[in-house]
Amino acid sequence: MGATGAAEPLHSVLWVKQQRCAVSLEPARALLRWWRSPGPGAGAPGADACSVPVSEIIAVEETDVHGKHHSSGKWQKMEKPYAFTASRPKHLLVFINPFGGKGQGKRIYERKVAPLFTLASITTDIIVTEHANQAKETLYEINIDKYDGIVSVGGDGMFSEVLHGLIGRTQRSAGVDQNHPRAVLVPSSLRIGIIPAGSTDCVCYSTVGTSDAETSALHIVVGDSLAMDVSSVHHNSTLLRYSVSLLGYGFYGDIIKDSEKKRWLGLARYDFSGLKTFLSHHCYEGTVSFLPAQHTVGSPRDRKPCRAGCFVCRQSRQQLEEEQKKALYGLEAAEDVEEWQVVCGKFLAINATNMSCACRRSPRGLSPAAHLGDGSSDLILIRKCSRFNFLRFLIRHTNQQDQFDFTFVEVYRVKKFQFTSKHMEEEDSDLKEGGKKRFGHICSSHPSCCCTVSNSSWNCDGEVLHSPAIEVRVHCQLVRLFARGIEENPKPDSHS
């Protein structure tokens, strides 16, 4: 395979100096220095060199056969870098949030990302957003067929805007009604790239393993692709939002609702609201009904995290497709007659995670073994307990101990769930009667609750949802990112 426009062909395997090389792209704070080998014999690499796939070449720098770099040498961008692989993007639409996180989005893009895109001959159309939901609105209005992908520069909120815009635009073009809870959503052909520039960057951290802007940019440049589940959240046949990371009621819902009133505190508002919510120690009464994800290969407590080339995601999707085919032809029970499970009681928190939700503060996340593309969500129920026990539970999110190893914590892997607060059940007679007819014989075994705390709110990927009654459905591998999943650190060679 040769480099387009080069004076002489490159070998099918190029060599790179081993000093400070980031073959796995994690993290990639400096470009790799590639050099052209004249062939076997003189000038061939020695023991201090390593081989890498040609598909990961970003640019080429010429040196002499001894690897000596001259001051006149410079990085040469490849005329057609995507000739190495058809999956590389050529033209991207970039949204930059200049306000999110520490307000560094524009600076991060210009200094760390734009030079890499230029080096790789990627052209871009850049939109610096000026108000909330601008990215979503723009994706509904413009012609997106000319782009090979969409890039979000900002935090999880910016990514969510792009996600909603891309999914919504795709469903509108396909004639799919998003408000129908059972609608089969159509995946978009465009991938989303995330350049982290927010306060938490949970989605980036959980899909790449780091929140390094250059690493994410290189994943975009080489055209990596990672399929990811998306959950739809409905209330009374109306779509409320989509979720890819955390959907939390109770503790996390109260935090996000309270923090919205204290934006003047900046990022400190999350710590302040977190402490206030912990001390308040409110619990909420309601009914959770869910459909177990029987198609999945793993379980929430198997200690097998989602990694690049994940077998669990691949195998689970295959089994889910087989399950859906059988249901379509009447060979297996349809969803409406499948075995639902119900849990009633008082809860400090109800969390549903489509991914580990890892971040710098919690490197293993809320559910360390959650998978990105297995068509399921990990439903975590934290029942009423003492403040001390709840603190123990929270602390385990920052260490290696099993946060589910408590009597007041339950975790299930589900593909669909519903929640109705007790107050909503009392106010909505239709829902109440439906619940009695469907689940009454199960709930009757639970003792009557006497919680007097009013309804909480839902934290949906950092946005507040006020509906106490929701229906959630996981859509398997609905979107694709410019990423490859978290890569395991290479094991050291025992002979070295």
XYZ file of N, CA, C and O in Angstrom, residues 69-138:
280
model
N 16.551 14.107 12.568
C 15.577 15.104 12.140
C 16.274 16.437 11.910
O 17.002 16.933 12.753
N 16.107 16.989 10.707
C 16.732 18.261 10.367
C 15.761 19.403 10.599
O 14.549 19.238 10.522
N 16.292 20.575 10.875
C 15.448 21.737 11.145
C 14.588 22.089 9.937
O 13.536 22.696 10.060
N 15.054 21.696 8.738
C 14.282 22.009 7.541
C 13.128 21.031 7.331
O 12.243 21.271 6.518
N 13.155 19.922 8.044
C 12.092 18.936 7.896
C 10.787 19.448 8.478
O 10.772 20.270 9.382
N 9.691 18.964 7.970
C 8.398 19.383 8.492
C 7.370 18.283 8.258
O 7.555 17.393 7.443
N 6.304 18.387 9.001
C 5.217 17.431 8.829
C 4.568 17.644 7.475
O 4.255 18.764 7.091
N 4.340 16.550 6.763
C 3.690 16.628 5.467
C 2.297 16.001 5.578
O 2.172 14.840 5.910
N 1.291 16.801 5.286
C -0.050 16.220 5.331
C -0.277 15.395 4.067
O 0.208 15.733 2.996
N -0.983 14.304 4.220
C -1.253 13.434 3.085
C -2.356 14.040 2.240
O -3.365 14.516 2.763
N -2.141 14.000 0.924
C -3.115 14.615 0.018
C -4.486 13.969 0.179
O -5.509 14.636 0.178
N -4.506 12.648 0.311
C -5.752 11.919 0.509
C -5.559 10.899 1.626
O -5.409 9.714 1.375
N -5.544 11.353 2.878
C -5.271 10.426 3.983
C -6.330 9.350 4.122
O -6.075 8.292 4.650
N -7.543 9.630 3.642
C -8.604 8.635 3.755
C -8.441 7.513 2.739
O -9.259 6.608 2.667
N -7.367 7.583 1.907
C -7.123 6.500 0.959
C -6.737 5.219 1.691
O -6.873 4.129 1.155
N -6.238 5.346 2.923
C -5.865 4.174 3.704
C -7.099 3.374 4.117
O -7.058 2.171 4.240
N -8.179 4.055 4.372
C -9.396 3.388 4.808
C -10.601 4.234 4.439
O -10.601 5.447 4.646
N -11.620 3.583 3.927
C -12.798 4.319 3.462
C -13.614 4.923 4.591
O -14.488 5.753 4.356
N -13.341 4.508 5.812
C -14.153 4.982 6.931
C -13.715 6.347 7.453
O -14.354 6.899 8.335
N -12.631 6.885 6.923
C -12.167 8.184 7.410
C -13.052 9.328 6.917
O -13.458 9.350 5.756
N -13.369 10.275 7.807
C -14.216 11.409 7.399
C -13.438 12.410 6.555
O -12.233 12.590 6.738
N -14.140 13.047 5.626
C -13.520 14.057 4.762
C -14.053 15.460 5.079
O -13.331 16.433 4.972
N -15.351 15.509 5.462
C -15.980 16.809 5.713
C -16.870 16.689 6.957
O -17.746 15.826 7.019
N -16.645 17.534 7.942
C -17.335 17.437 9.227
C -18.061 18.733 9.573
O -17.612 19.826 9.217
N -19.169 18.582 10.291
C -19.872 19.729 10.862
C -19.513 19.788 12.341
O -19.727 18.815 13.075
N -18.971 20.914 12.779
C -18.473 21.051 14.149
C -19.302 22.078 14.910
O -19.471 23.217 14.467
N -19.831 21.644 16.064
C -20.530 22.553 16.973
C -19.636 22.803 18.184
O -19.172 21.849 18.821
N -19.420 24.074 18.499
C -18.584 24.432 19.650
C -19.421 25.197 20.661
O -20.034 26.214 20.333
N -19.447 24.689 21.887
C -20.113 25.405 22.986
C -19.060 26.243 23.708
O -18.206 25.692 24.409
N -19.086 27.566 23.566
C -18.053 28.402 24.186
C -18.292 28.671 25.666
O -17.451 29.278 26.324
N -19.442 28.217 26.185
C -19.803 28.542 27.561
C -19.680 27.366 28.529
O -19.536 27.557 29.728
N -19.781 26.134 28.041
C -19.809 24.961 28.913
C -18.511 24.750 29.669
O -17.443 25.243 29.288
N -18.605 23.974 30.780
C -17.425 23.674 31.580
C -16.751 24.932 32.086
O -17.366 25.776 32.731
N -15.479 25.079 31.750
C -14.727 26.262 32.157
C -14.639 27.296 31.033
O -13.796 28.191 31.057
N -15.515 27.152 30.044
C -15.528 28.117 28.948
C -14.329 28.020 28.029
O -13.951 29.007 27.391
N -13.738 26.803 27.914
C -12.523 26.641 27.125
C -12.756 25.926 25.793
O -11.804 25.570 25.106
N -14.017 25.671 25.433
C -14.301 24.889 24.247
C -13.668 25.417 22.975
O -13.023 24.676 22.229
N -13.829 26.703 22.701
C -13.285 27.297 21.473
C -11.757 27.235 21.464
O -11.136 26.919 20.449
N -11.153 27.515 22.604
C -9.687 27.497 22.715
C -9.145 26.078 22.516
O -8.136 25.879 21.831
N -9.814 25.096 23.131
C -9.382 23.701 23.002
C -9.449 23.255 21.545
O -8.531 22.611 21.031
N -10.532 23.611 20.880
C -10.670 23.204 19.482
C -9.591 23.848 18.607
O -8.945 23.177 17.795
N -9.389 25.148 18.757
C -8.445 25.862 17.896
C -7.006 25.426 18.121
O -6.224 25.326 17.167
N -6.653 25.143 19.377
C -5.257 24.815 19.675
C -4.918 23.331 19.555
O -3.789 22.987 19.193
N -5.878 22.465 19.869
C -5.561 21.044 19.937
C -6.183 20.207 18.827
O -5.630 19.178 18.444
N -7.334 20.623 18.330
C -8.073 19.780 17.388
C -7.924 20.245 15.948
O -7.619 19.438 15.051
N -8.137 21.524 15.705
C -8.082 22.055 14.337
C -6.768 21.710 13.630
O -6.790 21.337 12.449
N -5.596 21.830 14.297
C -4.341 21.466 13.613
C -4.312 20.006 13.160
O -3.763 19.701 12.091
N -4.893 19.110 13.932
C -4.921 17.692 13.551
C -5.838 17.478 12.349
O -5.514 16.707 11.444
N -6.980 18.150 12.348
C -7.890 18.034 11.208
C -7.228 18.570 9.939
O -7.358 17.993 8.857
N -6.525 19.678 10.067
C -5.828 20.258 8.915
C -4.759 19.306 8.405
O -4.614 19.090 7.196
N -3.998 18.729 9.319
C -2.936 17.796 8.975
C -3.491 16.583 8.240
O -2.847 16.037 7.342
N -4.704 16.173 8.597
C -5.326 14.993 7.991
C -6.214 15.355 6.804
O -6.961 14.512 6.302
N -6.158 16.604 6.351
C -6.933 17.075 5.194
C -8.438 16.949 5.389
O -9.180 16.677 4.446
N -8.907 17.136 6.613
C -10.339 17.125 6.899
C -10.855 18.558 6.854
O -10.330 19.432 7.541
N -11.868 18.806 6.052
C -12.480 20.124 5.994
C -13.649 20.184 6.973
O -14.284 19.167 7.263
N -13.937 21.375 7.458
C -14.970 21.524 8.483
C -15.834 22.760 8.249
O -15.371 23.747 7.683
N -17.078 22.661 8.679
C -17.953 23.818 8.838
C -18.159 23.973 10.338
O -18.596 23.028 11.002
N -17.836 25.148 10.859
C -17.848 25.350 12.311
C -18.978 26.287 12.714
O -19.166 27.350 12.118
N -19.733 25.860 13.724
C -20.789 26.699 14.292
C -20.519 26.868 15.785
O -20.513 25.881 16.531
N -20.264 28.089 16.208
C -20.098 28.385 17.628
C -21.477 28.757 18.168
O -22.051 29.767 17.766
N -22.007 27.931 19.046
C -23.388 28.126 19.500
C -23.509 29.361 20.391
O -22.596 29.700 21.141
N -24.673 30.000 20.298
C -24.930 31.220 21.060
C -26.054 31.055 22.074
O -26.230 31.909 22.939
N -26.830 29.991 21.939
C -27.919 29.772 22.889
C -28.216 28.280 22.998
O -27.784 27.478 22.148
N -28.958 27.895 24.022
C -29.296 26.493 24.247
C -30.123 25.947 23.092
O -30.933 26.660 22.501
N -29.884 24.674 22.767
C -30.613 23.941 21.725
C -30.326 24.428 20.310
O -31.004 24.004 19.364
N -29.334 25.283 20.131
C -29.015 25.755 18.779
C -28.525 24.612 17.897
O -28.882 24.531 16.717
N -27.715 23.723 18.474
C -27.202 22.596 17.692
C -28.344 21.686 17.245
O -28.396 21.251 16.088
N -29.257 21.396 18.149
C -30.410 20.545 17.825
C -31.250 21.180 16.726
O -31.627 20.528 15.738
N -31.544 22.462 16.863
C -32.366 23.171 15.871
C -31.673 23.208 14.511
O -32.328 23.033 13.466
N -30.367 23.419 14.519
C -29.616 23.491 13.269
C -29.653 22.167 12.525
O -29.818 22.132 11.295
